[in-house]
CSV table of C-alpha atoms in Angstrom, one decimal:
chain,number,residue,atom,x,y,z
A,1,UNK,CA,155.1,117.6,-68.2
A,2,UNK,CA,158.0,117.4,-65.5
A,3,UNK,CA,158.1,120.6,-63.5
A,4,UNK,CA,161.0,121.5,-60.9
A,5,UNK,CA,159.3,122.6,-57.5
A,6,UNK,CA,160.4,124.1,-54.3
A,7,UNK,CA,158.6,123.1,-51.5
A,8,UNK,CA,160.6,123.3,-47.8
A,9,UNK,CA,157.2,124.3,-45.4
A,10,UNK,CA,154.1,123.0,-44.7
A,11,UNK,CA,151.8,126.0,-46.5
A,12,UNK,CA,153.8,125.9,-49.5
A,13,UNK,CA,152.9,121.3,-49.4
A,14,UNK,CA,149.1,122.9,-48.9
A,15,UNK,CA,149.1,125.1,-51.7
A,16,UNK,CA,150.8,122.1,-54.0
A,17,UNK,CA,148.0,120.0,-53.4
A,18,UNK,CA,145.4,122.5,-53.7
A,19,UNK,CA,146.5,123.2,-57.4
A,20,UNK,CA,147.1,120.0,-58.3
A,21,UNK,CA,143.7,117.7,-56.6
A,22,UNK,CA,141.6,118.9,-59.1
A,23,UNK,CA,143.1,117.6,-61.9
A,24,UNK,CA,142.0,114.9,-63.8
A,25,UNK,CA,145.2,113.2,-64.7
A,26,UNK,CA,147.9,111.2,-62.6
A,27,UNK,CA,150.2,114.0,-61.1
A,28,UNK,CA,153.2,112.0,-59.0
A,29,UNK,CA,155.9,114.1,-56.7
A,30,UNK,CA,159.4,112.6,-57.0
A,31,UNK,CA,162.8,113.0,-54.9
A,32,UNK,CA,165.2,110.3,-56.3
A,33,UNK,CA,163.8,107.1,-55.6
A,34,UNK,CA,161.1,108.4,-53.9
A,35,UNK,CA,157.6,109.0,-55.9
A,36,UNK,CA,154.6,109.6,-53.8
A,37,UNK,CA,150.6,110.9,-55.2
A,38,UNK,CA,151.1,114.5,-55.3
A,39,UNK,CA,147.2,115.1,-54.8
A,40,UNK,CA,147.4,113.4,-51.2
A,41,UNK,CA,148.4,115.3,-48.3
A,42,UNK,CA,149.8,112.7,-46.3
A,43,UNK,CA,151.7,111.9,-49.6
A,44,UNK,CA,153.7,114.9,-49.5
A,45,UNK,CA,155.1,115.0,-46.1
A,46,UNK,CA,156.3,111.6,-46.3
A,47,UNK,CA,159.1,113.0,-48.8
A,48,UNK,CA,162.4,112.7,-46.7
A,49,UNK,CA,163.7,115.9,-48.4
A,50,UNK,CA,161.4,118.3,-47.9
A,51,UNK,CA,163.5,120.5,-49.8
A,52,UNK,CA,162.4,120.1,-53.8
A,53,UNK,CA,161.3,117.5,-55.8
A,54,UNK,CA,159.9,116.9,-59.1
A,55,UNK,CA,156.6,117.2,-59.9
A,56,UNK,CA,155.2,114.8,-63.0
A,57,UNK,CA,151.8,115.7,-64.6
A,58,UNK,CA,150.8,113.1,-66.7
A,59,UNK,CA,149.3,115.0,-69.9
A,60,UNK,CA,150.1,116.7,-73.1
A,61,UNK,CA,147.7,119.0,-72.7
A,62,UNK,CA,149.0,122.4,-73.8
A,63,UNK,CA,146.6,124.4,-72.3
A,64,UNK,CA,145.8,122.5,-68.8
A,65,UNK,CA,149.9,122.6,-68.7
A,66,UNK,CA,150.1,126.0,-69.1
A,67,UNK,CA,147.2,126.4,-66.2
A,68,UNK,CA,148.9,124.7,-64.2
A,69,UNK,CA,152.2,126.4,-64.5
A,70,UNK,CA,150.3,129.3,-64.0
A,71,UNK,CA,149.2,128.2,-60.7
A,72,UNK,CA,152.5,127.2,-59.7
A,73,UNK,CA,154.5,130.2,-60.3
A,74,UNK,CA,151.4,132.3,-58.6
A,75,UNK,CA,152.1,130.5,-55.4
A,76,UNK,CA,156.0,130.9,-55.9
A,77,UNK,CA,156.3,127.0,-56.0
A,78,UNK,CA,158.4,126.9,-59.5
A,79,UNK,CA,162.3,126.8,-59.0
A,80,UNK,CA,164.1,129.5,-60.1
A,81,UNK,CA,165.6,128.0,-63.1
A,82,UNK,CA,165.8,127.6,-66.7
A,83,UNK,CA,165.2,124.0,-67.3
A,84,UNK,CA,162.1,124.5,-64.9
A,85,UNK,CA,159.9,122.4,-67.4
A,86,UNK,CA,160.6,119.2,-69.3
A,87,UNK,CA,157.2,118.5,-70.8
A,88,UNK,CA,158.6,115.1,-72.4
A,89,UNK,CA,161.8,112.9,-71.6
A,90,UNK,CA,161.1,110.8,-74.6
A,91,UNK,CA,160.3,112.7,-78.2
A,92,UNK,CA,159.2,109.0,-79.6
A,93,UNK,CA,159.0,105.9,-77.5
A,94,UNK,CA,158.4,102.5,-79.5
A,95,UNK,CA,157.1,99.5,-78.5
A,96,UNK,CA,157.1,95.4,-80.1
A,97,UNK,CA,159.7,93.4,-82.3
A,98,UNK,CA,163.4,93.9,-82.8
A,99,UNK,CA,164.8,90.7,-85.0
A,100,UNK,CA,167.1,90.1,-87.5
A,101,UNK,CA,166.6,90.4,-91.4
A,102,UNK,CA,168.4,87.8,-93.1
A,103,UNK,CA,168.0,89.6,-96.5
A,104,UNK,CA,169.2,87.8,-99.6
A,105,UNK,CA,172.0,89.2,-102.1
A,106,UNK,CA,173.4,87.1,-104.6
A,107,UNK,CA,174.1,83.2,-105.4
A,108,UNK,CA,177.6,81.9,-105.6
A,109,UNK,CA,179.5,79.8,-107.3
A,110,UNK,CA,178.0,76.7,-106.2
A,111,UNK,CA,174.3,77.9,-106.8
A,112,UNK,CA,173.5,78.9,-103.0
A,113,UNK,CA,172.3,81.9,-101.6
A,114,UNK,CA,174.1,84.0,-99.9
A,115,UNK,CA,172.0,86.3,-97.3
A,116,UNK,CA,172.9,89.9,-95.1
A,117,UNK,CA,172.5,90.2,-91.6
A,118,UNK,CA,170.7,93.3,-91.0
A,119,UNK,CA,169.2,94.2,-87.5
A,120,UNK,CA,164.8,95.1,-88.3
A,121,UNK,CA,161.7,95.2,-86.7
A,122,UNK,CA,159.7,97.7,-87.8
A,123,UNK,CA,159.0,99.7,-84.6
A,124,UNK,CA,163.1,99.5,-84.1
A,125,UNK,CA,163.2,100.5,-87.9
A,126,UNK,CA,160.7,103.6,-86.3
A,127,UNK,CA,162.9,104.3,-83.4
A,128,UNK,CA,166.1,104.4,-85.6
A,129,UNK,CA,164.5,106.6,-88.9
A,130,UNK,CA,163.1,109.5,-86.3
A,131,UNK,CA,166.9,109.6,-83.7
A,132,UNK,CA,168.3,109.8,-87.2
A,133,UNK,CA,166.6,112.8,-87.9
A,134,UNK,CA,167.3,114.0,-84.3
A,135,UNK,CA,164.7,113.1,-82.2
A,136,UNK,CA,165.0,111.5,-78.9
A,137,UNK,CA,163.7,108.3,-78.6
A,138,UNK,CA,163.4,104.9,-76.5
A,139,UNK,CA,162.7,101.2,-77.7
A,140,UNK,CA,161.0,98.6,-75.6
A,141,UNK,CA,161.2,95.1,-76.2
A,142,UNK,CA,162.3,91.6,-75.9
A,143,UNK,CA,165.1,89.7,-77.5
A,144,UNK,CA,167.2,87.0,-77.5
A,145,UNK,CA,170.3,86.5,-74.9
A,146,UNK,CA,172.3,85.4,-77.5
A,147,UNK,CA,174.6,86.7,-80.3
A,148,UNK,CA,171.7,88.3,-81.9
A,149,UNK,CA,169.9,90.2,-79.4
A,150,UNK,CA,173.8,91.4,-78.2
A,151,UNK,CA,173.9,92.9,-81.8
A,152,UNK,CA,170.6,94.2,-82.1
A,153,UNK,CA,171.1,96.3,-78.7
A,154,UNK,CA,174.7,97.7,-79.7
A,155,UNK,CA,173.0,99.2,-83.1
A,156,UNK,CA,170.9,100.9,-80.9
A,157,UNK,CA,173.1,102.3,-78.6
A,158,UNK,CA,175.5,103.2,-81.6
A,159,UNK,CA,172.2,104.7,-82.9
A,160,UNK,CA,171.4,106.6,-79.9
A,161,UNK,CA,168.2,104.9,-79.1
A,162,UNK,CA,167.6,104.7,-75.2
A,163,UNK,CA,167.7,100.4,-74.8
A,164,UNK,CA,167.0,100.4,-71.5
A,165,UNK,CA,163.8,98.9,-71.9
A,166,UNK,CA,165.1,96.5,-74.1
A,167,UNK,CA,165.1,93.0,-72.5
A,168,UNK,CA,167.2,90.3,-73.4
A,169,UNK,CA,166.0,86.7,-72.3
A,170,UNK,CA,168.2,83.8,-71.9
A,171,UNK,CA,165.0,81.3,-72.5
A,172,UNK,CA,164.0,82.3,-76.0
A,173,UNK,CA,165.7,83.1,-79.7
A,174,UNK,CA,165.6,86.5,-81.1
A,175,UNK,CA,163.2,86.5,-83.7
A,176,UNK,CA,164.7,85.9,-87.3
A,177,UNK,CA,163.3,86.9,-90.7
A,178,UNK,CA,164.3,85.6,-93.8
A,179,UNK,CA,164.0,87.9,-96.7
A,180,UNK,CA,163.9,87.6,-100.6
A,181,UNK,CA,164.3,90.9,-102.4
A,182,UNK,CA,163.3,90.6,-105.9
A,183,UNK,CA,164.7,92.8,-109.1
A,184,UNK,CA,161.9,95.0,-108.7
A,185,UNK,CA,163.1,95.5,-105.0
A,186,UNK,CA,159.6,93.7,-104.1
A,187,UNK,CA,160.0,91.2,-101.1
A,188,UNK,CA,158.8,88.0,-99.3
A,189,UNK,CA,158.8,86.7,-95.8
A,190,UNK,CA,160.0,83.8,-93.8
A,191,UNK,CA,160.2,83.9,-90.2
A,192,UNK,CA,161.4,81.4,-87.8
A,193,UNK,CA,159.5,82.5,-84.5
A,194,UNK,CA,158.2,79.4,-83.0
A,195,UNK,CA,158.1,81.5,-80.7
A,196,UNK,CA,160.7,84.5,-81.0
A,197,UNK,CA,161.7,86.3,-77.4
A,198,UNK,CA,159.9,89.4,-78.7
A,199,UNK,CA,156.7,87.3,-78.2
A,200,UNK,CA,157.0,86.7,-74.9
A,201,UNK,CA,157.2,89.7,-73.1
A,202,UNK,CA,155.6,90.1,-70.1
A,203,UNK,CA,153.7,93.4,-68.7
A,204,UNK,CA,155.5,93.1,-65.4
A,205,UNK,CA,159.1,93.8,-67.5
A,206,UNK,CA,158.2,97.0,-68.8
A,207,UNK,CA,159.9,99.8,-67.7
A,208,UNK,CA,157.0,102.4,-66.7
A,209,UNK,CA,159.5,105.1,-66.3
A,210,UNK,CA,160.2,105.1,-69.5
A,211,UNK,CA,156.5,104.6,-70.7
A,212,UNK,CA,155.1,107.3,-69.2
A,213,UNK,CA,157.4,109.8,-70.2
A,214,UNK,CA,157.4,109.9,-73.9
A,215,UNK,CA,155.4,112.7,-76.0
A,216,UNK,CA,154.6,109.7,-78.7
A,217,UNK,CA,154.6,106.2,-78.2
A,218,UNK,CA,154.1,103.6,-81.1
A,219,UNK,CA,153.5,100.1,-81.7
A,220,UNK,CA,152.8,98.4,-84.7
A,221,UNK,CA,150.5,95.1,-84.9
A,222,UNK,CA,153.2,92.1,-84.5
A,223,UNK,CA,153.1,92.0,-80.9
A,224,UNK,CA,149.5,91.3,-81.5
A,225,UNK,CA,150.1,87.8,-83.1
A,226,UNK,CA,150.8,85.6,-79.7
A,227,UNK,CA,150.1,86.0,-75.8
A,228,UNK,CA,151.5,87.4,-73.6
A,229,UNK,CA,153.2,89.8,-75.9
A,230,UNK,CA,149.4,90.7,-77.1
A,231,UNK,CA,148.4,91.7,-73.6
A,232,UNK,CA,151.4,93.5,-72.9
A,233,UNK,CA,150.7,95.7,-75.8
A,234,UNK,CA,147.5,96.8,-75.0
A,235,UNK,CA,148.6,97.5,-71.4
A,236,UNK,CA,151.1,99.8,-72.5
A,237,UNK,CA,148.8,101.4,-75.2
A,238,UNK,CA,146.3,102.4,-72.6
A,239,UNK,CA,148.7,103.5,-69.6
A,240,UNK,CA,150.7,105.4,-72.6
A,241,UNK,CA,147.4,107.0,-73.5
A,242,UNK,CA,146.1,107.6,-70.1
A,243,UNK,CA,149.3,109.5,-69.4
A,244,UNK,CA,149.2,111.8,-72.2
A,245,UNK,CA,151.1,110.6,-75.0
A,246,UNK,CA,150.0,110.5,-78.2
A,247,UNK,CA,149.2,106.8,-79.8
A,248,UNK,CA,150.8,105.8,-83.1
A,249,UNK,CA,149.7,102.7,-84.8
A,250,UNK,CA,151.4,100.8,-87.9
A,251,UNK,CA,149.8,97.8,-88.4
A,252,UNK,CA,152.2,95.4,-91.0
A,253,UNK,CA,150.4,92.7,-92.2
A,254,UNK,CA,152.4,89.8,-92.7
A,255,UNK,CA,150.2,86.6,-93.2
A,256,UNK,CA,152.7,83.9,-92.8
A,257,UNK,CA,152.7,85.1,-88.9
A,258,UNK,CA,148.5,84.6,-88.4
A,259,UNK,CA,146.7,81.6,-88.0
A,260,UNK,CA,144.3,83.2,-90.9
A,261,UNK,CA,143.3,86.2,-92.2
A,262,UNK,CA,140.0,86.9,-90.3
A,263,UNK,CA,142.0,86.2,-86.9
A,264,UNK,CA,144.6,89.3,-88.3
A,265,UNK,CA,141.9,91.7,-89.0
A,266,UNK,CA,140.3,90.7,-85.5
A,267,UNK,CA,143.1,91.4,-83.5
A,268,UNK,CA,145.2,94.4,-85.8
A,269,UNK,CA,141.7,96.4,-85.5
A,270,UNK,CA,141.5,95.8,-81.8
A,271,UNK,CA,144.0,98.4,-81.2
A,272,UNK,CA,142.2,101.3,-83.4
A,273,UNK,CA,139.7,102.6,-80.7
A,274,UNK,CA,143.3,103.6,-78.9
A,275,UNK,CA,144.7,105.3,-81.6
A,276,UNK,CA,144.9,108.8,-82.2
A,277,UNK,CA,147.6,108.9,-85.5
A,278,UNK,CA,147.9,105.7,-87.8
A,279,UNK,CA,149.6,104.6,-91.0
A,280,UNK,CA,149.0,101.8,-93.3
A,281,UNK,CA,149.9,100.7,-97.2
A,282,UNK,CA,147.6,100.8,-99.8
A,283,UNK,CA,147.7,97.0,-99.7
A,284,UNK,CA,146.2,97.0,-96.1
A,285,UNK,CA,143.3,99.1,-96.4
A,286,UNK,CA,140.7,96.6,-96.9
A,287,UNK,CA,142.0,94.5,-94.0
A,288,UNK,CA,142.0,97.4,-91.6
A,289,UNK,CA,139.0,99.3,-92.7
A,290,UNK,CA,136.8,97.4,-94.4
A,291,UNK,CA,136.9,99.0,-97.3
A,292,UNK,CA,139.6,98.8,-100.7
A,293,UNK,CA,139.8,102.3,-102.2
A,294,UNK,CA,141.9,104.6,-100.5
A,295,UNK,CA,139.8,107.5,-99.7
A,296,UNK,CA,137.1,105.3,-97.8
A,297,UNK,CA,139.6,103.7,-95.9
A,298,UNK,CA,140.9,106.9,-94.8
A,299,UNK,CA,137.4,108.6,-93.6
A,300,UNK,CA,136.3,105.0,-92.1
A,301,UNK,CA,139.8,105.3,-89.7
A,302,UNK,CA,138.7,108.7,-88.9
A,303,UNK,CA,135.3,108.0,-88.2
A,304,UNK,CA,136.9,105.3,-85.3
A,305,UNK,CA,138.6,107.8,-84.0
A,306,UNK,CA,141.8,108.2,-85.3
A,307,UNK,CA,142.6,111.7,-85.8
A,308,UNK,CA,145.2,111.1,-88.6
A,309,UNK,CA,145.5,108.6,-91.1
A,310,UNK,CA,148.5,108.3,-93.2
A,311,UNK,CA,147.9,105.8,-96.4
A,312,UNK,CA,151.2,104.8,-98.2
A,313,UNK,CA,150.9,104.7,-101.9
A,314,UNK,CA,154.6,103.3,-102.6
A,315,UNK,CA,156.0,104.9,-105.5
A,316,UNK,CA,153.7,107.3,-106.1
A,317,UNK,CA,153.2,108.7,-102.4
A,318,UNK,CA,151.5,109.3,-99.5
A,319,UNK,CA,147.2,109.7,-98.9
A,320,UNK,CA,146.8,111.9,-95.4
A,321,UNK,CA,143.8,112.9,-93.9
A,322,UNK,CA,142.3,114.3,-91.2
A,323,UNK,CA,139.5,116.5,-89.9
A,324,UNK,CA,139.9,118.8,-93.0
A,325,UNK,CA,139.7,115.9,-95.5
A,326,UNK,CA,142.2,114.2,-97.4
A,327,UNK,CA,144.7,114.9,-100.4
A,328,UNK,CA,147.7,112.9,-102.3
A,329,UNK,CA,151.1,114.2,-101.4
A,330,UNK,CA,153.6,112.8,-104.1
A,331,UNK,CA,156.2,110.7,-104.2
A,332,UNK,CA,159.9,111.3,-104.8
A,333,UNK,CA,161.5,109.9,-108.7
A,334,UNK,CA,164.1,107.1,-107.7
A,335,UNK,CA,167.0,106.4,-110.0
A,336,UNK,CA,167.1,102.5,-109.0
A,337,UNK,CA,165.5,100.5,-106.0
A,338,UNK,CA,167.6,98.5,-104.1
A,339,UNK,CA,165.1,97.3,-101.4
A,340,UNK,CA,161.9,98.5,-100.1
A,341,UNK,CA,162.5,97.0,-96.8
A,342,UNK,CA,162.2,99.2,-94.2
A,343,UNK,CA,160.8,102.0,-96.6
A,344,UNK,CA,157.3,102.5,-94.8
A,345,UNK,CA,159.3,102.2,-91.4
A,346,UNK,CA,161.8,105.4,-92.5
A,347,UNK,CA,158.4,107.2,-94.2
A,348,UNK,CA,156.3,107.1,-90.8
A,349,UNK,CA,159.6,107.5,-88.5
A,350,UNK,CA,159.8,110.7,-89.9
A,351,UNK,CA,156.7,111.5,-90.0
A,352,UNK,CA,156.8,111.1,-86.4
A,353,UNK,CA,159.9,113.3,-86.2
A,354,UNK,CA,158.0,116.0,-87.8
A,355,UNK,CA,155.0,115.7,-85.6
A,356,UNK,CA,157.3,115.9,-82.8
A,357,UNK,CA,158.8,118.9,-83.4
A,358,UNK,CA,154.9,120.7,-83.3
A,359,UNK,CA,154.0,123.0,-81.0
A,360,UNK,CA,150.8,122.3,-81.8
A,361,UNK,CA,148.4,119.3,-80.9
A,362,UNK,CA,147.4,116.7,-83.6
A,363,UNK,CA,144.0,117.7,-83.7
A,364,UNK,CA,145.1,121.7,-84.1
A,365,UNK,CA,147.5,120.4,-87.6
A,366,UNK,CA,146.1,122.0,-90.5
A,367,UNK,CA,145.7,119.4,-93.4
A,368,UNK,CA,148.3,121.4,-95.3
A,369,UNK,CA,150.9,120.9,-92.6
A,370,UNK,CA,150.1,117.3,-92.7
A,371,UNK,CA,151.0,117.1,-96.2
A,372,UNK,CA,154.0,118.7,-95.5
A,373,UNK,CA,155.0,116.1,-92.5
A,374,UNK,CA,154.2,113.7,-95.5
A,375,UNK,CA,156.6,115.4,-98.0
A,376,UNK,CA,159.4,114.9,-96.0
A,377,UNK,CA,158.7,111.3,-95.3
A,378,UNK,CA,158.3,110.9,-98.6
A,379,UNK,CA,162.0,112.1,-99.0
A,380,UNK,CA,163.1,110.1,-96.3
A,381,UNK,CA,161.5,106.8,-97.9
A,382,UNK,CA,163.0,107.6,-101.4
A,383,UNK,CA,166.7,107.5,-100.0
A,384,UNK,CA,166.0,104.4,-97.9
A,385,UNK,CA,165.0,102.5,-101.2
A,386,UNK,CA,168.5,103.5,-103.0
A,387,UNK,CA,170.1,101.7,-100.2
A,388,UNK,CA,170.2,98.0,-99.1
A,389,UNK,CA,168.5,96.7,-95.3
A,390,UNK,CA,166.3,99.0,-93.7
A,391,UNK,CA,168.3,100.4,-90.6
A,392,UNK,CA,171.3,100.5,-92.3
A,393,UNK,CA,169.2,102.4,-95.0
A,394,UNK,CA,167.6,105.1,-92.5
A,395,UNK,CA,168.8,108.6,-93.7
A,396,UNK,CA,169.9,111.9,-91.9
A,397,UNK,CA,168.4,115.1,-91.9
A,398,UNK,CA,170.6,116.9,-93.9
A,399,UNK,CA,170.2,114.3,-96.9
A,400,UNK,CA,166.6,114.6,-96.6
A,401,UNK,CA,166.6,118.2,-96.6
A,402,UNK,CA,168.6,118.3,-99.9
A,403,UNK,CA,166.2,115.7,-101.5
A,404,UNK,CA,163.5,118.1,-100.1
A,405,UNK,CA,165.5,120.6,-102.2
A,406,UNK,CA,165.6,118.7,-105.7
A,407,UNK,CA,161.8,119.1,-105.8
A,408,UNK,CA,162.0,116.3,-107.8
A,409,UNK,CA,158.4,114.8,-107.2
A,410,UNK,CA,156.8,112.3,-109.1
């Protein structure tokens, strides 16, 4: 929460700390460049304006928020303004790989294969499916500074994801994966990342301005597959988390990028004590959890401590479950499939869109409005499939709304 203060004497700086000492969460004081601890006394009169400032609480905690604001307006400490509060800059902040999909189409007339260039990465999949949808979100990550990386970052901005924690370094390649799309729509993985620039970014890059300003923030589980990126991630999971945001997890498995499978299931459930909303396919239940069928995997998640678990079932839908238990939301019917890249990616970006529109915390979510978070992903993953590459793919919210409309489940 950002709150607009006024403070201009000395007993209205007293009062400020007095509300805000006892809390148990960072809370900064701000003035341009300026950012001192609000708690601290000295703190406070060191501003050089004296005037105003902004006053960051770092939680999403409805009702200690609301206390707070309480407080504030008591001692006549709020601005008198309408944009008083901004409780989050960033609706969905997402954090790891951005690369290229070299997707293949067709053969040609000499027998070769002719392949797309389509900008991926599953958390900038993420970012792209939930802005689409009209959320406001941020990417942060590492590319190459080269022809790629310059592409990836303009579809962004032409996207209207914030880039600027996106880093581009001159010393590595941006990441490319080379992708064969079967007639079923099915696909395999090659990746030349040996190693990619998203691998090697370093916790000093990150932008913490943008990290600790962003209602959700998510990651998925390649930046767990080489140091330093591996670090880096858990850093920003836990400052993310001890600021207030809520941690979503997608953990795509993709073999050819692990050493061996007992080294993946070490380090993709490393992150799960962290996580408070998670989503994984059907095909990645026993490597996460332990356990194959659906509905164990689900209440072993929940049992670490994830509050929401979101199973993807492909065609036929979506498992969610939470404290209430779990049910099957179904899938959409599909005319043809194109390509199911990117489909999980445009499911769980909305998902997130939805979640992000709450007034309500995760743990306050009925299961019933969790199934209906799920419908619409379900809607938004049916149209991605019709269409080739998975940004390119990501649809809006009016298309989803009339697919939502056709009722035409499975």
């Amino acid at each position: 929460m950002i709150v607009k203060v006024v403070l201009k004497t000395m007993q209205n700086a007293r009062k400020l700390v007095s509300i805000v000492e006892p809390i148990s969460c960072d809370v900064e004081l701000c003035c341009g460049r300026y950012v001192v601890n609000a708690k601290s006394m000295l703190g406070v009169l060191s501003m050089p304006d004296f005037e105003k400032g902004e006053l960051h609480v770092h939680t999403d905690n409805d009702k200690e928020c609301e206390l707070i604001l309480d407080k504030l307006l008591e001692a006549d400490l709020l601005m008198d303004t309408n944009d008083a509060v901004c409780r989050s800059i960033y609706d969905i902040t997402v954090f790891g790989e951005i690369l290229i999909d070299f997707t293949s189409q067709r053969l040609n007339e000499d027998g070769q294969m002719l392949y797309a260039r389509n900008p991926g990465g599953a958390p900038a999949n993420v970012a792209v499916a939930s802005g689409r949808l009209g959320a406001h979100t941020a990417f942060m990550g590492k590319a190459g500074e080269d022809m790629h990386g310059e592409f990836l970052r303009s579809v962004l901005q032409k996207e209207n994801v914030d880039t600027r924690g996106m880093l581009l370094d001159k010393n590595y390649f941006t990441t490319l994966a080379f992708v064969e799309v079967n007639e079923s729509g099915e696909r395999t993985f090659s990746f030349a990342r040996k190693p990619g620039a998203d691998t090697q970014i370093q916790k000093e890059e990150l932008d913490v301005d943008i990290l600790d300003q962003t209602n959700i923030f998510h990651i998925g589980s390649l930046s767990l597959t080489d140091q330093p990126a591996r670090d880096t991630t858990f850093y920003a999971v836990k400052r993310a988390k001890n600021k207030g945001s809520i941690i979503s997890y997608d953990p795509n498995y993709r073999a050819s990028l692990w050493e061996n499978e007992e080294i993946a299931k070490e380090h993709m459930r490393s992150l799960i004590p962290y996580v408070d909303i998670m989503k994984i396919s059907d095909e990645e239940t026993e490597l996460l959890s332990g356990y194959k069928k659906v509905p164990e995997a689900a209440e072993e998640l929940y049992r670490q401590g994830v509050k929401i678990v979101a199973i993807t079932l492909g065609r036929n839908g979506t498992y969610i479950y939470n404290k209430e238990g779990g049910r099957i939301v179904n899938g959409f019917a599909v005319e043809h499939v194109a390509d199911t890249n990117g489909a999980g990616d445009s499911f769980w970006g909305s998902f997130l869109y939805k979640l992000s529109q709450s007034d309500k915390r995760i743990d306050e979510l009925t299961l019933e409005e969790l199934a209906e978070y799920a419908r619409f992903g379900n809607a938004a993953a049916s149209l991605c499939v019709e269409k080739k590459g998975a940004i390119p793919a990501m649809p809006k919210l009016s298309q989803v709304e009339e697919r939502l409309e056709d009722k035409k489940w499975i």
